[in-house]
Short mmCIF file of C-alpha atoms in Angstrom, two decimals:
data_model
loop_
_atom_site.label_atom_id
_atom_site.label_comp_id
_atom_site.label_asym_id
_atom_site.label_seq_id
_atom_site.Cartn_x
_atom_site.Cartn_y
_atom_site.Cartn_z
CA MET A 1 -19.24 24.65 49.96
CA ALA A 2 -16.54 27.70 48.66
CA GLU A 3 -19.96 29.85 49.06
CA GLN A 4 -20.97 28.58 52.34
CA ILE A 5 -17.06 29.65 53.54
CA ALA A 6 -17.11 33.13 51.62
CA GLN A 7 -20.73 33.57 53.44
CA GLU A 8 -19.01 32.82 56.82
CA ASN A 9 -16.14 35.17 56.01
CA ARG A 10 -18.54 37.95 55.07
CA ILE A 11 -21.00 37.48 57.82
CA GLU A 12 -18.72 36.96 60.79
CA SER A 13 -19.94 37.86 64.48
CA PRO A 14 -18.03 40.30 66.53
CA ARG A 15 -17.27 37.82 68.82
CA ALA A 16 -15.35 35.81 65.97
CA SER A 17 -13.17 38.62 65.23
CA GLY A 18 -10.34 40.12 66.86
CA LYS A 19 -9.32 36.74 68.24
CA PHE A 20 -5.84 37.18 66.79
CA PHE A 21 -4.63 40.45 68.55
CA PHE A 22 -4.22 39.01 72.03
CA LEU A 23 -2.15 36.20 71.07
CA PHE A 24 -0.04 38.47 68.62
CA ALA A 25 0.44 41.00 71.54
CA PHE A 26 1.65 38.28 73.96
CA LEU A 27 4.02 36.58 71.28
CA LEU A 28 5.56 40.00 70.75
CA VAL A 29 6.07 40.58 74.56
CA GLN A 30 7.71 37.12 74.94
CA LEU A 31 9.89 37.99 71.72
CA LEU A 32 11.30 41.04 73.59
CA VAL A 33 11.67 39.80 77.01
CA TYR A 34 13.01 36.39 76.32
CA PRO A 35 16.55 37.02 77.17
CA TYR A 36 15.36 38.04 80.74
CA ALA A 37 13.75 34.90 81.49
CA GLY A 38 16.32 32.42 82.74
CA SER A 39 16.41 28.91 81.63
CA GLY A 40 15.99 25.37 83.14
CA ALA A 41 14.57 25.22 86.39
CA THR A 42 15.76 29.03 87.03
CA ILE A 43 12.88 30.30 84.86
CA SER A 44 11.18 33.54 86.44
CA LEU A 45 7.67 33.02 87.20
CA TRP A 46 6.54 36.11 85.50
CA PHE A 47 7.89 34.68 82.17
CA ARG A 48 5.94 31.33 83.12
CA LEU A 49 2.75 33.22 83.53
CA LEU A 50 3.46 35.02 80.38
CA ASN A 51 3.88 31.62 78.92
CA VAL A 52 0.43 30.66 80.26
CA LEU A 53 -1.17 33.88 78.78
CA ILE A 54 0.23 32.82 75.41
CA ALA A 55 -1.31 29.43 76.12
CA PHE A 56 -4.83 30.99 76.79
CA SER A 57 -4.75 33.33 74.07
CA SER A 58 -3.87 30.50 71.27
CA VAL A 59 -6.77 28.38 72.78
CA TYR A 60 -9.11 31.52 72.30
CA ALA A 61 -7.84 32.21 69.09
CA VAL A 62 -9.01 28.81 67.85
CA SER A 63 -12.31 29.04 69.55
CA PHE A 64 -14.51 29.37 66.20
CA ARG A 65 -15.54 25.61 66.78
CA ARG A 66 -16.08 23.83 69.90
CA VAL A 67 -13.98 20.82 68.58
CA THR A 68 -10.75 23.14 67.78
CA TRP A 69 -10.69 24.89 71.28
CA ILE A 70 -11.26 21.62 73.43
CA ILE A 71 -8.33 19.70 71.35
CA ALA A 72 -6.18 23.06 71.86
CA LEU A 73 -7.18 22.95 75.54
CA VAL A 74 -5.86 19.18 75.77
CA PHE A 75 -2.41 20.18 74.20
CA ALA A 76 -2.27 23.32 76.29
CA ALA A 77 -3.20 21.52 79.87
CA PRO A 78 1.06 21.08 80.44
CA LEU A 79 1.56 24.42 79.62
CA LEU A 80 -1.17 26.11 81.77
CA LEU A 81 -0.03 23.99 84.91
CA ASP A 82 3.84 24.70 84.07
CA PRO A 83 4.34 27.63 86.68
CA PHE A 84 2.60 25.29 89.66
CA ILE A 85 4.65 22.21 89.26
CA LEU A 86 6.89 21.18 91.97
CA HIS A 87 10.48 21.64 91.45
CA GLU A 88 11.10 17.69 92.99
CA VAL A 89 10.13 16.31 89.61
CA THR A 90 12.80 15.59 87.70
CA MET A 91 13.25 18.57 85.63
CA SER A 92 15.04 17.25 82.83
CA LYS A 93 12.38 14.58 81.74
CA LEU A 94 9.75 17.27 82.59
CA GLN A 95 11.22 19.96 80.37
CA LEU A 96 11.58 17.30 77.74
CA ALA A 97 7.86 16.07 77.91
CA ARG A 98 6.88 19.45 78.06
CA SER A 99 8.43 20.84 75.10
CA GLY A 100 7.14 17.74 73.20
CA MET A 101 3.43 19.00 74.22
CA GLY A 102 4.58 22.59 73.22
CA VAL A 103 5.37 21.81 69.73
CA ALA A 104 2.18 19.71 69.35
CA PHE A 105 0.25 22.53 70.51
CA ASP A 106 2.23 25.26 68.23
CA ILE A 107 1.42 23.14 65.27
CA PHE A 108 -2.01 22.45 66.20
CA ILE A 109 -2.48 26.36 66.53
CA ILE A 110 -0.42 27.36 63.61
CA VAL A 111 -2.93 25.02 61.19
CA VAL A 112 -5.50 26.02 62.57
CA ILE A 113 -5.04 29.76 62.33
CA PHE A 114 -3.63 29.22 58.79
CA LYS A 115 -6.78 27.83 57.54
CA ARG A 116 -8.92 30.57 59.15
CA VAL A 117 -6.75 33.21 57.95
CA PHE A 118 -6.14 32.36 54.40
CA GLN A 119 -9.82 31.37 53.83
CA ARG A 120 -11.01 35.08 54.03
CA ASP A 121 -11.82 37.13 50.99
CA GLU A 122 -10.40 40.28 52.39
CA ALA A 123 -7.24 41.23 54.18
CA THR A 124 -8.77 42.72 57.57
CA SER A 125 -6.58 43.88 60.27
CA ASP A 126 -7.78 40.40 62.49
CA ALA A 127 -6.14 38.51 59.57
CA ILE A 128 -3.16 40.41 59.46
CA TYR A 129 -2.53 39.66 63.37
CA GLY A 130 -3.13 36.13 62.71
CA ALA A 131 -0.88 35.90 59.71
CA VAL A 132 1.87 37.53 62.00
CA SER A 133 1.14 35.21 64.83
CA ILE A 134 1.71 32.21 62.86
CA TYR A 135 5.00 33.78 61.87
CA LEU A 136 6.16 34.18 65.72
CA LEU A 137 4.53 30.64 66.59
CA ALA A 138 6.71 28.82 64.05
CA GLY A 139 9.72 30.58 65.62
CA PHE A 140 9.30 29.80 69.13
CA GLY A 141 7.97 26.23 67.72
CA PHE A 142 11.12 25.29 65.84
CA SER A 143 13.22 26.86 69.27
CA ARG A 144 11.45 23.99 71.02
CA ILE A 145 12.28 21.34 68.38
CA TYR A 146 15.92 22.39 68.98
CA SER A 147 15.99 22.11 72.59
CA ILE A 148 14.42 18.92 72.11
CA LEU A 149 17.40 17.47 69.59
CA VAL A 150 20.22 19.46 72.10
CA ALA A 151 18.71 17.30 74.94
CA PHE A 152 19.54 14.34 73.02
CA GLN A 153 22.72 15.37 71.02
CA HIS A 154 24.53 18.14 73.11
CA ASP A 155 26.94 18.97 70.44
CA ALA A 156 24.19 19.67 67.90
CA PHE A 157 25.33 23.16 67.91
CA TYR A 158 28.66 25.05 68.19
CA LEU A 159 28.93 28.18 70.14
CA ASP A 160 31.58 30.33 69.35
CA PRO A 161 33.68 31.17 72.66
CA ALA A 162 34.45 34.74 71.49
CA LEU A 163 30.62 35.56 71.36
CA ASN A 164 29.31 33.58 74.05
CA HIS A 165 30.13 33.00 77.81
CA HIS A 166 28.93 29.35 77.76
CA THR A 167 29.52 26.24 75.88
CA LEU A 168 26.27 24.51 75.57
CA PRO A 169 23.38 26.40 74.17
CA LEU A 170 20.49 27.35 76.39
CA GLN A 171 17.01 28.43 75.45
CA PRO A 172 17.61 31.63 74.48
CA ASP A 173 20.28 30.95 72.49
CA LEU A 174 18.02 28.68 70.43
CA THR A 175 15.14 31.14 69.83
CA TYR A 176 17.74 33.74 69.03
CA TYR A 177 19.29 31.01 66.42
CA SER A 178 15.51 30.05 65.23
CA PHE A 179 14.34 33.39 64.38
CA LEU A 180 17.32 34.68 62.57
CA THR A 181 17.34 31.25 60.41
CA MET A 182 13.76 31.57 59.71
CA THR A 183 14.81 35.22 58.16
CA SER A 184 17.58 33.83 56.36
CA LEU A 185 19.79 36.32 58.24
CA GLY A 186 22.07 33.94 59.95
CA ALA A 187 23.11 33.51 63.82
CA ALA A 188 26.20 34.71 64.67
CA GLY A 189 27.73 32.97 67.49
CA ILE A 190 25.99 29.77 66.86
CA SER A 191 26.04 27.18 64.20
CA PRO A 192 24.47 23.82 63.51
CA VAL A 193 27.04 20.92 63.43
CA SER A 194 25.19 17.68 63.42
CA ASP A 195 23.17 16.60 60.43
CA GLN A 196 20.07 16.58 62.42
CA ALA A 197 20.30 20.45 63.31
CA ARG A 198 21.89 21.54 59.66
CA SER A 199 18.40 19.55 58.17
CA LEU A 200 15.91 21.25 60.41
CA SER A 201 17.67 24.62 59.85
CA ILE A 202 17.25 24.37 56.25
CA VAL A 203 13.73 23.43 56.78
CA GLN A 204 13.01 26.32 58.67
CA SER A 205 14.86 28.63 56.25
CA LEU A 206 12.82 27.46 53.64
CA LEU A 207 9.58 27.78 55.31
CA GLY A 208 10.13 30.94 56.52
CA ILE A 209 10.83 32.39 53.05
CA LEU A 210 7.98 30.32 51.57
CA TYR A 211 5.53 31.53 54.21
CA LEU A 212 6.31 35.27 53.52
CA GLY A 213 5.85 34.74 49.73
CA VAL A 214 2.53 33.39 49.77
CA LEU A 215 1.42 36.22 52.60
CA VAL A 216 2.35 38.77 50.52
CA SER A 217 1.00 37.24 47.31
CA ARG A 218 -2.34 36.45 49.26
CA LEU A 219 -2.29 40.17 50.67
CA ILE A 220 -2.08 41.25 47.12
CA ALA A 221 -4.80 39.04 45.95
CA THR A 222 -7.44 40.30 48.62
CA TYR A 223 -6.57 43.71 48.06
CA LYS A 224 -9.82 45.70 46.96
CA PRO A 225 -9.40 49.14 46.16
CA ILE A 226 -11.91 51.79 47.92
CA GLN A 227 -14.99 52.33 45.81
CA GLY A 228 -15.06 56.00 44.35
CA SER A 229 -11.16 56.12 44.23
CA PRO A 230 -9.92 58.06 41.41
CA LYS A 231 -8.62 55.28 38.80
CA GLN A 232 -4.90 55.69 37.56
CA PRO A 233 -4.32 56.97 34.01
#
């Protein structure tokens, strides 16, 4: 079985390579422009279309087998239809259901990409794009989890009035908190208050640190010096 996986990694068709670059690029753009997206029912149409592009690129990134891209497409269906949903629908329930589907979709994409990237025998550029995409997907995924928590517990987070113009956390606040928690930097101006919020914050921080450690060790293990290069004395 191991020899078969290694052979598939060595003999990879051009169509199978380069699948993670577009996902990484769209995720990076989303991370840069999310403060200008708005929140709730006022989310800009261009940001909704960006989410659709991320959903499409995620499905494309896991399209190594028919079963994986079919499952991914089923999870992504609500996300793909999001920009065309009428505003007459109850937005609170709709957003809650969409966030739940988004979390399930992110988990599935992360698991598939993780297995694909860490099965490779060498650290190619495509594998690095996939590994970074996992990190970005985890950050956005936890921000969705936090939004679901806030929907049930409005006081799950405390916003410092000296650093914020509002009292209840919005999606940009939760995205900001998610990524700074995952990098263990600490998010100034927002703090977890409820036990559930604190527990999720601990889990995300530990996963972020462990993932970076595993990624670095994996890159070192797959490093192969260029043949013919002079050896160090």
